[in-house]
Short mmCIF file of C-alpha atoms in Angstrom, two decimals:
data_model
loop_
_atom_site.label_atom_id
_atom_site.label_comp_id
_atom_site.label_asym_id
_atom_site.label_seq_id
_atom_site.Cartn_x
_atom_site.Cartn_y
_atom_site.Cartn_z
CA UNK A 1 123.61 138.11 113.59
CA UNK A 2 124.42 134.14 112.78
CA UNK A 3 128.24 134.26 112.60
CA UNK A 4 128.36 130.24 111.96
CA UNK A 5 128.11 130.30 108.12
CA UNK A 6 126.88 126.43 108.39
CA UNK A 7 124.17 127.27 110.49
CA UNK A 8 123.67 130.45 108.34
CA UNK A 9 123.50 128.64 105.11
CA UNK A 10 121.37 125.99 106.79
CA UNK A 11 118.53 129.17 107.76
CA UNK A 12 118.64 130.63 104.46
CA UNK A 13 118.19 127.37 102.75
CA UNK A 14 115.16 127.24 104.64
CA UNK A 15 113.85 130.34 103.87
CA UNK A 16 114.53 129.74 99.65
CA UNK A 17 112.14 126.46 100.09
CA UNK A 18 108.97 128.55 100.69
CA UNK A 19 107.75 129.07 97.89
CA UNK A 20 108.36 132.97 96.94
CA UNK A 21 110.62 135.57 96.31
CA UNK A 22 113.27 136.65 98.76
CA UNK A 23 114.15 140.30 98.03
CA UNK A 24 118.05 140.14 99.23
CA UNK A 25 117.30 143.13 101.52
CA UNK A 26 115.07 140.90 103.42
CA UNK A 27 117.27 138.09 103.50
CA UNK A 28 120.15 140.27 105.03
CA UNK A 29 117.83 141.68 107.67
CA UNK A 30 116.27 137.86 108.69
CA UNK A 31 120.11 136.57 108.82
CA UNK A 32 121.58 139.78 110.12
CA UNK A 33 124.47 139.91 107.39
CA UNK A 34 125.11 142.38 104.80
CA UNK A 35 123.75 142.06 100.87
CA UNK A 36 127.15 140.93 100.18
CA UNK A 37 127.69 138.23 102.10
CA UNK A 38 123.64 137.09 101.01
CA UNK A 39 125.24 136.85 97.56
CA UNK A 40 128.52 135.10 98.48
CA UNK A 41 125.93 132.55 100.71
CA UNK A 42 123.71 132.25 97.62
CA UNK A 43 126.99 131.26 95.38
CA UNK A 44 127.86 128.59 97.86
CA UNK A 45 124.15 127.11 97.91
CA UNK A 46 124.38 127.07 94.01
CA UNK A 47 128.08 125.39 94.39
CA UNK A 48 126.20 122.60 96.41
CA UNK A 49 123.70 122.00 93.79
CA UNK A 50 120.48 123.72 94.74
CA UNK A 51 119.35 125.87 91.89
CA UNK A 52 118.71 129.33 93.04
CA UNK A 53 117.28 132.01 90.38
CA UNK A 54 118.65 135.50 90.94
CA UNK A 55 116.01 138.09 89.68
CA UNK A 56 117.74 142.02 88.46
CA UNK A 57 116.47 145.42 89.57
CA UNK A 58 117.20 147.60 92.57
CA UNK A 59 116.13 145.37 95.32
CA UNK A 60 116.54 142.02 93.55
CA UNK A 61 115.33 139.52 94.57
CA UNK A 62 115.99 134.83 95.52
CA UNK A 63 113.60 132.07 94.87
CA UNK A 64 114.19 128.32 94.43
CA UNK A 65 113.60 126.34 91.39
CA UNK A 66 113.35 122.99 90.19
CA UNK A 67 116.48 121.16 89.09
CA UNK A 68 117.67 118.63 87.63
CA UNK A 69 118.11 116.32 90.82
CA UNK A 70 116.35 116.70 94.34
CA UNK A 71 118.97 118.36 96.67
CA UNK A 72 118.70 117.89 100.41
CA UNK A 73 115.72 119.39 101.83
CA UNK A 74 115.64 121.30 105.24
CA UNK A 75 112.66 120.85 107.03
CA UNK A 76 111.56 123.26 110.37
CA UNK A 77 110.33 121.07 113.41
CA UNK A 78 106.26 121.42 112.17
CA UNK A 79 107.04 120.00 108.54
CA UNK A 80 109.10 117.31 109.76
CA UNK A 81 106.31 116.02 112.00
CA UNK A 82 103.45 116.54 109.03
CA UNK A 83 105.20 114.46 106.68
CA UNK A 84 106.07 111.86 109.16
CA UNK A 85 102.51 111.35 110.51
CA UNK A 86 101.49 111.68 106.80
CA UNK A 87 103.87 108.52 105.61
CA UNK A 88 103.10 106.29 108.37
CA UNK A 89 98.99 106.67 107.88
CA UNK A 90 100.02 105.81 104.92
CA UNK A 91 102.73 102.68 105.30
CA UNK A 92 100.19 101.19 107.98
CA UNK A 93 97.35 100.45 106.03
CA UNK A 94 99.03 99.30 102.72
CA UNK A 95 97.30 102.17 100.34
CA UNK A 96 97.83 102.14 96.63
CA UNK A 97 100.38 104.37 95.43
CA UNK A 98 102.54 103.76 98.73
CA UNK A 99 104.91 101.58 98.04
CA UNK A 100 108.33 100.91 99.11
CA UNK A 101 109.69 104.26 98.31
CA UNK A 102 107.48 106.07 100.38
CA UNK A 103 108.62 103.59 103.28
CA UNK A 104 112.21 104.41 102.44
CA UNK A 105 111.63 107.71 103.06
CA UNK A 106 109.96 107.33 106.54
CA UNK A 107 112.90 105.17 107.47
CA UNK A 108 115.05 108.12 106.73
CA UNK A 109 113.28 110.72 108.32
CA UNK A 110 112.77 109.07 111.23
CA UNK A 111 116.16 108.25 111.82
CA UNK A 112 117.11 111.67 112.07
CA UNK A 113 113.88 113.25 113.94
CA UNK A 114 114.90 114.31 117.30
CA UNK A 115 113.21 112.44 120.21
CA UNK A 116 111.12 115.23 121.13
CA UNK A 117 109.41 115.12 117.33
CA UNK A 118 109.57 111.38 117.41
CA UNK A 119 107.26 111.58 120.43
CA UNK A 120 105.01 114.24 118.86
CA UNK A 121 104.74 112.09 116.00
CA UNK A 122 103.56 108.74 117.71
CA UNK A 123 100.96 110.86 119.81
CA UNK A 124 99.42 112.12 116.80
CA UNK A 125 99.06 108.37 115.42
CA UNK A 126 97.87 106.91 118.44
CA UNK A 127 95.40 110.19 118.31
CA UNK A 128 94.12 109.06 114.87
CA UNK A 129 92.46 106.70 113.16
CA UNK A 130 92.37 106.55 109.05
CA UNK A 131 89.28 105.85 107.28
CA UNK A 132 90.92 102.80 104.98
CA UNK A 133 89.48 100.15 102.66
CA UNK A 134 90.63 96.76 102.64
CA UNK A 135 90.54 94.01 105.34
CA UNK A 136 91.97 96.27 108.35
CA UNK A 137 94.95 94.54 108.03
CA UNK A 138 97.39 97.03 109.69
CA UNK A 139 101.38 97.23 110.68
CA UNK A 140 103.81 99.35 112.71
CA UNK A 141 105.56 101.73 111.14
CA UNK A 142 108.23 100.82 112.99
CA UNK A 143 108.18 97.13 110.95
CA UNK A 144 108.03 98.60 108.05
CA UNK A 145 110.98 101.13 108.23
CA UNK A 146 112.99 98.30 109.87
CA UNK A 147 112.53 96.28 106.69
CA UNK A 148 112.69 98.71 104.14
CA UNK A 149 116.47 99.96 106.02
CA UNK A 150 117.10 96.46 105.95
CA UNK A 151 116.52 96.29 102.33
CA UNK A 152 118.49 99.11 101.40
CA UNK A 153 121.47 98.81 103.37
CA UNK A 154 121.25 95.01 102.35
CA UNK A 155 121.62 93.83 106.03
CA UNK A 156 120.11 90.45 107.28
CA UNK A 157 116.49 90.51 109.23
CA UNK A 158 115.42 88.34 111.83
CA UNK A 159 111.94 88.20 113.24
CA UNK A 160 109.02 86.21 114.46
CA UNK A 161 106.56 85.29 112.23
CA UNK A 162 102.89 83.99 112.55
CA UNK A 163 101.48 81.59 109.88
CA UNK A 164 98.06 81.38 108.36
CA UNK A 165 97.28 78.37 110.55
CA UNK A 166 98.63 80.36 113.82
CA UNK A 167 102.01 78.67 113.92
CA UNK A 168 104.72 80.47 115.54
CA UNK A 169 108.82 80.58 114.44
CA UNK A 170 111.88 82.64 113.99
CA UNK A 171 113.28 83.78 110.72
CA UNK A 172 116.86 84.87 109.57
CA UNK A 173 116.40 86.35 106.03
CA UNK A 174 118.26 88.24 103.17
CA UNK A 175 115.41 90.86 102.71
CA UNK A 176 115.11 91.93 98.69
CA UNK A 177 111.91 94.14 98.72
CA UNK A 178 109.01 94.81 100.02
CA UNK A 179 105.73 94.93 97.80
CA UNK A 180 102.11 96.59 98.07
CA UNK A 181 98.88 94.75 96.90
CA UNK A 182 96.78 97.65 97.93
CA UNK A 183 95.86 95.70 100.66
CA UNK A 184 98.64 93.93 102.39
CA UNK A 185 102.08 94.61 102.80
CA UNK A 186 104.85 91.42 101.63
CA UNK A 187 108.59 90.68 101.97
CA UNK A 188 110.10 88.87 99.27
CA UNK A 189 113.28 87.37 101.06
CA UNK A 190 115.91 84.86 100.94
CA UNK A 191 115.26 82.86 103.87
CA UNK A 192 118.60 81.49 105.37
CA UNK A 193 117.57 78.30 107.51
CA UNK A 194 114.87 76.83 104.62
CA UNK A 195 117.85 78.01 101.82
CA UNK A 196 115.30 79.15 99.53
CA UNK A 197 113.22 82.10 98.79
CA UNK A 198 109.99 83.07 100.26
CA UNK A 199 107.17 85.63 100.85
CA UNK A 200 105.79 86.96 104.66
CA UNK A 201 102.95 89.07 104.89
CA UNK A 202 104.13 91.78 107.00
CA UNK A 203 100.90 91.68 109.19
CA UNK A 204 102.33 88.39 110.78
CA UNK A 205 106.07 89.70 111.37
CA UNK A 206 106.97 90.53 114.71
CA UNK A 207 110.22 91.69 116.69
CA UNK A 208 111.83 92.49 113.54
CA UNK A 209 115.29 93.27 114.32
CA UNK A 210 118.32 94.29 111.95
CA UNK A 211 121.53 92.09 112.44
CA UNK A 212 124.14 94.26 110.98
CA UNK A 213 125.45 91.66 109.12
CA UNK A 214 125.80 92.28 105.64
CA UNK A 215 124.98 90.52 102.11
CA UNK A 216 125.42 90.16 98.50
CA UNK A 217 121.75 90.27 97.22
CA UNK A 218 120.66 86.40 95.48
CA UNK A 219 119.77 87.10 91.72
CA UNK A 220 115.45 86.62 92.43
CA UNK A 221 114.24 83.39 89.95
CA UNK A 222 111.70 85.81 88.59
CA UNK A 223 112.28 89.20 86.56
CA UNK A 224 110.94 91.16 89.68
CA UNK A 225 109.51 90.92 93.48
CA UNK A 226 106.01 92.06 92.21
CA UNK A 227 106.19 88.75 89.44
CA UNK A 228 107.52 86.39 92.35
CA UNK A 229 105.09 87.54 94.69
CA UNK A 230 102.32 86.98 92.15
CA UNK A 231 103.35 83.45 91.59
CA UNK A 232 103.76 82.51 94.88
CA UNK A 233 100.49 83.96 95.92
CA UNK A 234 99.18 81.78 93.21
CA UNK A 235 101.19 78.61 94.08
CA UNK A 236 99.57 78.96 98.05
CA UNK A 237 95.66 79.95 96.98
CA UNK A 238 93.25 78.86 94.87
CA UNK A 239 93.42 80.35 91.75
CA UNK A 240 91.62 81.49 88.65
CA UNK A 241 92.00 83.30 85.06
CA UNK A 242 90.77 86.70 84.82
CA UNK A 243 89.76 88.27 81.81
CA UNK A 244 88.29 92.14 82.06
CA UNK A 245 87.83 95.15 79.25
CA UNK A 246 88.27 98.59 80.50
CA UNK A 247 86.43 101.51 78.77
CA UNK A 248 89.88 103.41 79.03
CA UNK A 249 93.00 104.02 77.53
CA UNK A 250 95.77 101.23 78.82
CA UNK A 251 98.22 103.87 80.51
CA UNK A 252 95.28 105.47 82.11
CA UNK A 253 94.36 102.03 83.54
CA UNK A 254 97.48 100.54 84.24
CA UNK A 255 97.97 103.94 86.25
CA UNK A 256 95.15 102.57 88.49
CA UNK A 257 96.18 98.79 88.60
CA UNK A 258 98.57 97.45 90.84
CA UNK A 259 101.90 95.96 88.95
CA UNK A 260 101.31 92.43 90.79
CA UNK A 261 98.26 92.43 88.43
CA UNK A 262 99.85 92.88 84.83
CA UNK A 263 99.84 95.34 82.23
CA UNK A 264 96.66 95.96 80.39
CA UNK A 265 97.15 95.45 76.63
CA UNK A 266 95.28 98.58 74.21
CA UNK A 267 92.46 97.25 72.01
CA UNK A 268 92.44 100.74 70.95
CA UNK A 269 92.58 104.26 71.97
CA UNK A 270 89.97 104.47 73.73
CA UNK A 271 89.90 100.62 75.36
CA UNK A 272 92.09 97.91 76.51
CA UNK A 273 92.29 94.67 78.07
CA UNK A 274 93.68 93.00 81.13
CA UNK A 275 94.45 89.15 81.66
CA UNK A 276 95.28 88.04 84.62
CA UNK A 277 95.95 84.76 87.08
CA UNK A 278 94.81 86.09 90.48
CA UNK A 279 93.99 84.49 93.74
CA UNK A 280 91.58 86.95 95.58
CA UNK A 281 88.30 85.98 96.48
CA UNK A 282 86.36 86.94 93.70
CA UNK A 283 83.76 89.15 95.79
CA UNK A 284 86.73 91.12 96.79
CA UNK A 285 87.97 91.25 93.30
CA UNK A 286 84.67 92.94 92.12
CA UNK A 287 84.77 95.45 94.65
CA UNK A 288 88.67 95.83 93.71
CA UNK A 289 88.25 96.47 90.11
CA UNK A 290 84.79 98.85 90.91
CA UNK A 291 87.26 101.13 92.86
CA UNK A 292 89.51 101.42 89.88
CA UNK A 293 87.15 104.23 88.33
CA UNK A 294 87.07 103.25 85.17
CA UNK A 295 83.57 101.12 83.34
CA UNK A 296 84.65 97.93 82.49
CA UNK A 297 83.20 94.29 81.72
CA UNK A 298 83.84 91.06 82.56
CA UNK A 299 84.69 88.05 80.31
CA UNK A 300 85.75 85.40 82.66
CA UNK A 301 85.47 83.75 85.42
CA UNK A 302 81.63 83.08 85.45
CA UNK A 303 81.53 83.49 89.17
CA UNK A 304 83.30 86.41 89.00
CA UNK A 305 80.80 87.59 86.41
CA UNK A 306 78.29 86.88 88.90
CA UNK A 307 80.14 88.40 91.85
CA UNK A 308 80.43 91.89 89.52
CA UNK A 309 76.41 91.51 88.95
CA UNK A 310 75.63 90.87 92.54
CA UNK A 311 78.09 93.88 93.63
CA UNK A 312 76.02 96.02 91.49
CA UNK A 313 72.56 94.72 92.26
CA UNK A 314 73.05 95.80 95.66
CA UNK A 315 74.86 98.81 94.90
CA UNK A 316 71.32 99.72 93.53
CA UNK A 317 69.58 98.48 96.23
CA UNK A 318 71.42 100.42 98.57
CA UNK A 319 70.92 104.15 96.32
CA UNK A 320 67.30 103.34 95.32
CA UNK A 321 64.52 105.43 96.66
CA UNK A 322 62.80 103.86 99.63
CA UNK A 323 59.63 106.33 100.59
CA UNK A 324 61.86 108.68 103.05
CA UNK A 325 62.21 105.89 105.48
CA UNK A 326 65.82 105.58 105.69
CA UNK A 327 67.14 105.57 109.20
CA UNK A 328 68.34 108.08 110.96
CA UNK A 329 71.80 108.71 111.55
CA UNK A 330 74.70 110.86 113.10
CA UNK A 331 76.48 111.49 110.20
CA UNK A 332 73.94 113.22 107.53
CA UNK A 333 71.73 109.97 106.66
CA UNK A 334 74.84 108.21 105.55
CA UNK A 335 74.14 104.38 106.98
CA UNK A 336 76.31 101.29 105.57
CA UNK A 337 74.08 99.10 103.98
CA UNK A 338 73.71 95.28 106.27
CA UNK A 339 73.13 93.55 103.26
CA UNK A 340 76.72 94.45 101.86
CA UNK A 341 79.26 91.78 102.80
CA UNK A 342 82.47 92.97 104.81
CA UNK A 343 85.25 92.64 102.99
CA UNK A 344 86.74 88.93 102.74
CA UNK A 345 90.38 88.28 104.76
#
């Protein structure tokens, strides 16, 4: 019988998030209460905010539903380690859709996982390795919850930092956010020492460490970190004006197109447009906007009109019929083709 009603509350809690019905006879016999005191637990759960739907008849019967806002979640030791391995495959390799949210949310977790999970967890990692696209360009969890704690609890960083031409130094910054390209991770920061605002790539920080000193966050000179990473990332490459038509709704596109990019303005229901000042190589840009799912055409660049007609030329190649003389291979006769380039860095 669990006399503690904390702990009690805590197991039943647990129990409600599976997803099914808890007939209260069941509860009481897993906790080792009576029915009443299920009912008197339930009212206190509801009291807290978790929405709890009571169900008549002569057992009766508990489930969970959604609510309005996302209560605290109470996760058993085998949950707690699938979601953590789960967000840093994820937060290492810079995929879509994983942005600084989903780092947020590591940093959390982890903070509270109990050394024996946080081992279980880094075994698992070091056990794996994701299949990714991109450059390979990978990070540390451990960076990347550093900075995203540092973010939110608006706390100075300091690290090391590598530059493109392999020059060393140490940074004190006022971290604002981190941004996703898709391909690379960034930090758009106030940097202390140079008294003015800058972009790392994340790849190139090292020994990040929080101070504990606290700050009032700098207003940003741009409407957002995406925008200012955008213009610095045009400011440091060579750039170029891209013009592309999607065969696809503009919501269903800009669903698929990372923010740093632009919104895609509708033509029409069916079609829309994107414009956008980019500094990718434009080989890699092809390949980028083939992996967006959508048909779509080119207007300008040239080149990159000519980078789109080479990445589907050998796309061909590659799928065409050869005779049956396709080498063998390990994994079902699927070979990568030599003759496609490896993705630019």
């Amino acid at each position: 019988m669990t006399t503690d009603t904390p702990a009690r509350l805590l197991t039943l809690l647990s129990l409600l998030q599976t997803p099914r019905e808890w007939p209260g006879g069941e509860l009481a016999d897993r906790l080792g209460v009576s029915r009443r005191t299920i009912r008197r637990d339930i009212d206190r759960l509801r009291e807290l905010g978790y929405p709890v739907q009571a169900t008549l008849g002569a057992e009766g019967g508990y489930r969970l539903v959604a609510g309005k806002a996302m209560p605290p979640l109470v996760l058993d030791d085998e949950e707690a380690v699938a979601i953590a391995v789960g967000l840093r495959a994820g937060a290492g390799h810079a995929l879509e859709g994983v942005d600084e949210a989903s780092v947020r949310a590591l940093a959390k977790l982890e903070q509270v996982l109990p050394g024996r999970l946080r081992h279980r967890v880094s075994t698992l990692q070091a056990a794996t390795t994701p299949l990714t696209s991109g450059d390979g360009a990978t990070i540390a969890p451990e960076t990347l919850t550093v900075m995203a704690s540092t973010v939110a609890g608006r706390e100075r960083l300091r690290f090391a930092y590598r530059a493109a031409d392999g020059t060393g130094s140490r940074r004190v910054v006022e971290p604002y956010r981190l941004v996703s390209t898709g391909r690379r991770w960034y930090l758009v920061a106030y940097d202390l020492d140079r008294a003015d605002w800058r972009t790392f790539r994340v790849d190139r920080v090292s020994e990040p460490f929080a101070t504990g000193a606290r700050f009032t966050p700098r207003e940003l000179p741009t409407g957002s970190a995406a925008e200012y990473l955008r213009r610095s990332m045009n400011r440091t490459q060579e750039s170029y004006e891209m013009v592309v038509t999607f065969a696809a709704p503009a919501a269903t596109v800009a669903a698929r197109v990372p923010a740093w990019l632009g919104a895609p303005e509708p033509l029409d229901e069916a079609t829309c447009r994107l414009r956008a000042t980019v500094g990718d190589a434009k080989d890699w840009m092809a390949v980028r906007l083939a992996m967006l799912g959508h048909d779509f055409t080119v207007h300008e660049p040239p080149e990159l009109v000519d980078a789109v007609r080479e990445l589907g030329a050998r796309m061909t190649r590659a799928a065409s019929d050869d005779g049956g003389h396709r080498p063998a291979s390990d994994d079902g006769g699927h070979r990568p083709d030599p003759s496609v380039p490896s993705t630019p860095s």
